[in-house]
PDB file of C-alpha atoms in Angstrom:
ATOM      1  CA  MET W   1     -75.840   1.217 -24.031  1.00 42.00           C
ATOM      2  CA  ARG W   2     -78.442  -1.838 -23.740  1.00 43.00           C
ATOM      3  CA  SER W   3     -77.142  -3.583 -26.300  1.00 42.00           C
ATOM      4  CA  HIS W   4     -73.634  -3.878 -24.857  1.00 43.00           C
ATOM      5  CA  PHE W   5     -75.366  -4.814 -21.625  1.00 41.00           C
ATOM      6  CA  ALA W   6     -77.434  -7.562 -23.275  1.00 43.00           C
ATOM      7  CA  ALA W   7     -74.373  -9.069 -25.106  1.00 43.00           C
ATOM      8  CA  ARG W   8     -72.282  -9.251 -21.840  1.00 41.00           C
ATOM      9  CA  PRO W   9     -74.679 -11.684 -20.067  1.00 43.00           C
ATOM     10  CA  ALA W  10     -74.962 -13.680 -22.948  1.00 40.00           C
ATOM     11  CA  ARG W  11     -71.277 -13.706 -23.680  1.00 40.00           C
ATOM     12  CA  LEU W  12     -71.098 -14.897 -19.695  1.00 36.00           C
ATOM     13  CA  ALA W  13     -73.712 -17.403 -20.222  1.00 39.00           C
ATOM     14  CA  LEU W  14     -71.795 -18.579 -23.611  1.00 36.00           C
ATOM     15  CA  ALA W  15     -68.400 -19.062 -21.366  1.00 39.00           C
ATOM     16  CA  ALA W  16     -70.223 -20.806 -18.762  1.00 40.00           C
ATOM     17  CA  VAL W  17     -71.812 -23.251 -21.343  1.00 37.00           C
ATOM     18  CA  ALA W  18     -68.412 -23.697 -22.470  1.00 39.00           C
ATOM     19  CA  ALA W  19     -66.771 -24.469 -19.231  1.00 40.00           C
ATOM     20  CA  VAL W  20     -69.366 -27.063 -18.253  1.00 38.00           C
ATOM     21  CA  ALA W  21     -68.678 -28.791 -21.992  1.00 40.00           C
ATOM     22  CA  LEU W  22     -65.187 -28.614 -21.191  1.00 36.00           C
ATOM     23  CA  THR W  23     -65.570 -29.870 -17.724  1.00 37.00           C
ATOM     24  CA  ALA W  24     -68.002 -33.133 -18.848  1.00 39.00           C
ATOM     25  CA  THR W  25     -65.413 -33.818 -21.554  1.00 37.00           C
ATOM     26  CA  ALA W  26     -62.847 -33.816 -19.390  1.00 39.00           C
ATOM     27  CA  THR W  27     -64.685 -35.768 -16.318  1.00 37.00           C
ATOM     28  CA  ALA W  28     -66.134 -38.502 -19.205  1.00 38.00           C
ATOM     29  CA  ALA W  29     -62.223 -38.807 -20.635  1.00 38.00           C
ATOM     30  CA  SER W  30     -61.007 -39.385 -16.951  1.00 36.00           C
ATOM     31  CA  ALA W  31     -63.522 -41.461 -16.068  1.00 37.00           C
ATOM     32  CA  SER W  32     -62.864 -43.799 -19.545  1.00 34.00           C
ATOM     33  CA  ALA W  33     -59.462 -43.948 -18.771  1.00 34.00           C
ATOM     34  CA  ALA W  34     -59.970 -45.044 -15.120  1.00 33.00           C
ATOM     35  CA  ASP W  35     -62.317 -47.923 -16.935  1.00 34.00           C
ATOM     36  CA  SER W  36     -59.575 -49.225 -18.997  1.00 33.00           C
ATOM     37  CA  ARG W  37     -57.138 -49.386 -16.513  1.00 37.00           C
ATOM     38  CA  GLY W  38     -59.281 -50.935 -13.914  1.00 40.00           C
ATOM     39  CA  SER W  39     -60.379 -53.516 -16.396  1.00 45.00           C
ATOM     40  CA  ALA W  40     -56.889 -54.277 -17.676  1.00 60.00           C
ATOM     41  CA  ALA W  41     -55.480 -57.524 -16.246  1.00 79.00           C
ATOM     42  CA  ARG W  42     -53.810 -57.113 -13.155  1.00 95.00           C
ATOM     43  CA  ALA W  43     -50.503 -59.066 -11.901  1.00 96.00           C
ATOM     44  CA  CYS W  44     -51.154 -62.508 -10.534  1.00 97.00           C
ATOM     45  CA  GLY W  45     -50.483 -63.582  -7.348  1.00 97.00           C
ATOM     46  CA  THR W  46     -49.905 -67.081  -6.420  1.00 97.00           C
ATOM     47  CA  LYS W  47     -53.421 -67.447  -4.635  1.00 97.00           C
ATOM     48  CA  ASP W  48     -54.969 -66.351  -7.833  1.00 97.00           C
ATOM     49  CA  LEU W  49     -53.725 -69.731  -9.653  1.00 98.00           C
ATOM     50  CA  THR W  50     -53.827 -73.388  -9.851  1.00 98.00           C
ATOM     51  CA  PHE W  51     -50.705 -75.256 -10.291  1.00 98.00           C
ATOM     52  CA  LYS W  52     -49.630 -78.842 -11.813  1.00 97.00           C
ATOM     53  CA  LEU W  53     -46.162 -80.660 -11.875  1.00 97.00           C
ATOM     54  CA  THR W  54     -45.315 -83.237 -14.733  1.00 97.00           C
ATOM     55  CA  THR W  55     -42.014 -84.604 -15.849  1.00 97.00           C
ATOM     56  CA  GLU W  56     -40.483 -84.235 -19.008  1.00 95.00           C
ATOM     57  CA  THR W  57     -37.917 -86.169 -20.588  1.00 93.00           C
ATOM     58  CA  GLN W  58     -36.594 -83.323 -23.175  1.00 91.00           C
ATOM     59  CA  ALA W  59     -33.032 -81.824 -22.401  1.00 88.00           C
ATOM     60  CA  GLY W  60     -32.200 -84.467 -19.818  1.00 88.00           C
ATOM     61  CA  GLY W  61     -35.551 -84.454 -18.000  1.00 92.00           C
ATOM     62  CA  TYR W  62     -37.167 -81.358 -16.110  1.00 96.00           C
ATOM     63  CA  PHE W  63     -40.461 -80.589 -14.161  1.00 97.00           C
ATOM     64  CA  LEU W  64     -43.053 -78.422 -16.040  1.00 98.00           C
ATOM     65  CA  VAL W  65     -45.009 -76.518 -14.121  1.00 98.00           C
ATOM     66  CA  THR W  66     -48.477 -75.313 -15.422  1.00 98.00           C
ATOM     67  CA  ALA W  67     -50.244 -72.400 -13.924  1.00 98.00           C
ATOM     68  CA  LYS W  68     -54.121 -71.392 -14.518  1.00 98.00           C
ATOM     69  CA  ALA W  69     -55.929 -68.867 -13.241  1.00 97.00           C
ATOM     70  CA  LYS W  70     -58.976 -69.710 -10.959  1.00 97.00           C
ATOM     71  CA  SER W  71     -62.191 -69.384 -11.942  1.00 96.00           C
ATOM     72  CA  GLY W  72     -63.418 -65.687 -12.357  1.00 95.00           C
ATOM     73  CA  VAL W  73     -59.876 -64.534 -12.321  1.00 96.00           C
ATOM     74  CA  THR W  74     -57.612 -62.388 -15.364  1.00 97.00           C
ATOM     75  CA  CYS W  75     -54.077 -61.690 -14.662  1.00 97.00           C
ATOM     76  CA  TYR W  76     -50.942 -61.975 -16.047  1.00 97.00           C
ATOM     77  CA  LEU W  77     -47.735 -63.390 -15.057  1.00 96.00           C
ATOM     78  CA  LYS W  78     -44.604 -61.578 -15.738  1.00 95.00           C
ATOM     79  CA  GLY W  79     -42.295 -62.831 -17.987  1.00 94.00           C
ATOM     80  CA  VAL W  80     -39.708 -63.917 -15.462  1.00 96.00           C
ATOM     81  CA  PHE W  81     -38.644 -66.854 -13.613  1.00 96.00           C
ATOM     82  CA  PRO W  82     -41.175 -68.371 -10.628  1.00 97.00           C
ATOM     83  CA  SER W  83     -39.760 -68.318  -7.269  1.00 96.00           C
ATOM     84  CA  ALA W  84     -39.086 -71.859  -6.396  1.00 97.00           C
ATOM     85  CA  SER W  85     -37.199 -73.786  -4.389  1.00 97.00           C
ATOM     86  CA  PHE W  86     -36.789 -77.896  -3.484  1.00 96.00           C
ATOM     87  CA  GLY W  87     -35.811 -77.046   0.413  1.00 89.00           C
ATOM     88  CA  SER W  88     -34.853 -74.331   2.752  1.00 87.00           C
ATOM     89  CA  ALA W  89     -31.230 -74.108   2.101  1.00 86.00           C
ATOM     90  CA  ALA W  90     -30.026 -71.338  -0.531  1.00 87.00           C
ATOM     91  CA  ASP W  91     -28.432 -74.329  -2.316  1.00 90.00           C
ATOM     92  CA  THR W  92     -32.099 -75.552  -3.385  1.00 94.00           C
ATOM     93  CA  GLU W  93     -33.252 -72.351  -4.738  1.00 96.00           C
ATOM     94  CA  VAL W  94     -33.799 -72.370  -8.273  1.00 96.00           C
ATOM     95  CA  ALA W  95     -32.084 -69.470 -10.318  1.00 96.00           C
ATOM     96  CA  PRO W  96     -33.112 -68.300 -13.872  1.00 96.00           C
ATOM     97  CA  ALA W  97     -32.181 -70.595 -16.759  1.00 95.00           C
ATOM     98  CA  GLU W  98     -32.957 -67.460 -19.040  1.00 93.00           C
ATOM     99  CA  HIS W  99     -31.084 -64.353 -19.139  1.00 89.00           C
ATOM    100  CA  ALA W 100     -33.764 -61.737 -20.651  1.00 92.00           C
ATOM    101  CA  VAL W 101     -37.316 -61.147 -19.572  1.00 93.00           C
ATOM    102  CA  SER W 102     -40.201 -63.010 -21.836  1.00 93.00           C
ATOM    103  CA  GLU W 103     -43.544 -61.437 -22.656  1.00 95.00           C
ATOM    104  CA  ASN W 104     -46.312 -61.398 -19.882  1.00 96.00           C
ATOM    105  CA  VAL W 105     -49.061 -64.354 -20.305  1.00 97.00           C
ATOM    106  CA  VAL W 106     -52.295 -63.073 -19.532  1.00 97.00           C
ATOM    107  CA  LEU W 107     -54.381 -66.121 -17.737  1.00 97.00           C
ATOM    108  CA  SER W 108     -58.095 -66.351 -17.874  1.00 96.00           C
ATOM    109  CA  GLY W 109     -60.236 -69.223 -18.602  1.00 94.00           C
ATOM    110  CA  SER W 110     -58.319 -71.927 -20.049  1.00 95.00           C
ATOM    111  CA  THR W 111     -55.432 -69.827 -21.245  1.00 96.00           C
ATOM    112  CA  ARG W 112     -52.184 -71.628 -19.406  1.00 98.00           C
ATOM    113  CA  ALA W 113     -48.304 -70.443 -18.709  1.00 98.00           C
ATOM    114  CA  TYR W 114     -45.770 -73.171 -18.354  1.00 98.00           C
ATOM    115  CA  ALA W 115     -42.384 -72.698 -16.909  1.00 98.00           C
ATOM    116  CA  GLY W 116     -39.735 -75.496 -16.962  1.00 97.00           C
ATOM    117  CA  ILE W 117     -37.492 -76.520 -13.604  1.00 97.00           C
ATOM    118  CA  ASN W 118     -34.582 -78.456 -14.172  1.00 97.00           C
ATOM    119  CA  PRO W 119     -33.454 -79.695 -10.681  1.00 96.00           C
ATOM    120  CA  LYS W 120     -29.964 -80.775 -11.187  1.00 95.00           C
ATOM    121  CA  THR W 121     -27.671 -78.921 -14.039  1.00 93.00           C
ATOM    122  CA  THR W 122     -24.320 -80.456 -12.863  1.00 93.00           C
ATOM    123  CA  ASN W 123     -22.684 -83.445 -14.678  1.00 92.00           C
ATOM    124  CA  ASN W 124     -21.818 -85.284 -11.030  1.00 93.00           C
ATOM    125  CA  ASP W 125     -23.420 -87.750  -8.794  1.00 90.00           C
ATOM    126  CA  TYR W 126     -23.775 -85.015  -6.350  1.00 93.00           C
ATOM    127  CA  GLY W 127     -26.938 -83.818  -4.820  1.00 95.00           C
ATOM    128  CA  LYS W 128     -29.619 -84.046  -2.706  1.00 95.00           C
ATOM    129  CA  GLU W 129     -32.635 -85.545  -2.794  1.00 96.00           C
ATOM    130  CA  PHE W 130     -36.215 -83.982  -2.183  1.00 97.00           C
ATOM    131  CA  ASP W 131     -40.129 -84.618  -2.976  1.00 96.00           C
ATOM    132  CA  ARG W 132     -41.637 -81.518  -2.610  1.00 97.00           C
ATOM    133  CA  LEU W 133     -41.404 -78.061  -4.384  1.00 97.00           C
ATOM    134  CA  HIS W 134     -42.050 -74.832  -2.574  1.00 97.00           C
ATOM    135  CA  LEU W 135     -43.242 -72.594  -5.293  1.00 97.00           C
ATOM    136  CA  SER W 136     -44.832 -68.975  -5.759  1.00 97.00           C
ATOM    137  CA  VAL W 137     -45.157 -66.230  -8.665  1.00 96.00           C
ATOM    138  CA  ALA W 138     -41.762 -63.961  -7.991  1.00 93.00           C
ATOM    139  CA  GLY W 139     -42.658 -61.270  -5.465  1.00 93.00           C
ATOM    140  CA  ASP W 140     -45.291 -63.017  -3.818  1.00 95.00           C
ATOM    141  CA  GLU W 141     -43.156 -65.686  -1.780  1.00 94.00           C
ATOM    142  CA  ALA W 142     -45.209 -64.948   1.285  1.00 95.00           C
ATOM    143  CA  ASN W 143     -47.906 -67.046  -0.347  1.00 96.00           C
ATOM    144  CA  SER W 144     -45.877 -69.835  -1.547  1.00 96.00           C
ATOM    145  CA  ILE W 145     -47.523 -73.602  -1.638  1.00 97.00           C
ATOM    146  CA  SER W 146     -45.888 -76.859  -1.708  1.00 97.00           C
ATOM    147  CA  LEU W 147     -46.624 -79.354  -4.221  1.00 97.00           C
ATOM    148  CA  ASP W 148     -45.478 -82.810  -4.456  1.00 96.00           C
ATOM    149  CA  LEU W 149     -43.023 -83.918  -7.058  1.00 96.00           C
ATOM    150  CA  PRO W 150     -44.176 -86.316  -9.468  1.00 95.00           C
ATOM    151  CA  GLU W 151     -41.004 -88.713  -8.912  1.00 94.00           C
ATOM    152  CA  THR W 152     -38.052 -87.854  -6.369  1.00 95.00           C
ATOM    153  CA  ALA W 153     -35.481 -85.564  -7.697  1.00 95.00           C
ATOM    154  CA  LEU W 154     -31.570 -85.380  -7.111  1.00 96.00           C
ATOM    155  CA  VAL W 155     -31.279 -81.197  -6.911  1.00 96.00           C
ATOM    156  CA  ASP W 156     -28.027 -79.813  -7.459  1.00 96.00           C
ATOM    157  CA  ARG W 157     -27.860 -75.918  -9.072  1.00 95.00           C
ATOM    158  CA  PRO W 158     -31.628 -76.210 -10.029  1.00 96.00           C
ATOM    159  CA  VAL W 159     -32.657 -73.716 -12.692  1.00 96.00           C
ATOM    160  CA  ALA W 160     -35.887 -72.631 -14.114  1.00 97.00           C
ATOM    161  CA  THR W 161     -37.229 -70.928 -17.150  1.00 97.00           C
ATOM    162  CA  ASN W 162     -39.515 -67.886 -17.290  1.00 97.00           C
ATOM    163  CA  TRP W 163     -43.348 -68.241 -17.747  1.00 97.00           C
ATOM    164  CA  HIS W 164     -44.282 -68.847 -21.115  1.00 97.00           C
ATOM    165  CA  ALA W 165     -47.481 -69.248 -23.360  1.00 97.00           C
ATOM    166  CA  ASP W 166     -46.260 -72.349 -24.970  1.00 96.00           C
ATOM    167  CA  PRO W 167     -44.814 -75.209 -23.262  1.00 96.00           C
ATOM    168  CA  ALA W 168     -42.293 -75.723 -26.139  1.00 95.00           C
ATOM    169  CA  ASP W 169     -40.209 -72.424 -25.207  1.00 95.00           C
ATOM    170  CA  ALA W 170     -40.193 -73.476 -21.125  1.00 96.00           C
ATOM    171  CA  VAL W 171     -37.435 -76.599 -22.178  1.00 96.00           C
ATOM    172  CA  PRO W 172     -34.706 -75.293 -19.528  1.00 93.00           C
ATOM    173  CA  PHE W 173     -31.748 -76.468 -21.508  1.00 78.00           C
ATOM    174  CA  SER W 174     -28.786 -76.301 -19.409  1.00 56.00           C
ATOM    175  CA  GLY W 175     -25.657 -75.504 -21.407  1.00 52.00           C
TER     176      GLY W 175
END
């Protein structure tokens, strides 16, 4: 009889040790998963970035928007077009120049993302002149900024490309 009772506490102790080991493994796996999610890049907000506008001559002329993460920020820009307009009227808001979503662009350090904005996609002399662009990351319109255009633009049915890692992919061809 004694051996039966002696074996039972040993089995209970072994089961307790196994339970503690399993709990510790599950907790470590959970913490590791949380750490990997926490260290992954988050979506960029407008305030996370600095922007630069330049005039380009390809495809009839357009504005190249260059976005760079501020010091100490790592984030990604979704592969969609920026939220931008030249004025407050609906007809000055940019429409997408691309019909598909591009790859996300992770920004950190000196890495940059590029979007092209064509202010005029019509073949006529109509439009409104503007000297500023209102810009934000799509979904973060409450934090939009205003940028001076490098030159006054005649605006009529403007379009923008998605964000790209290569400026050559940000040429807004209008067809």
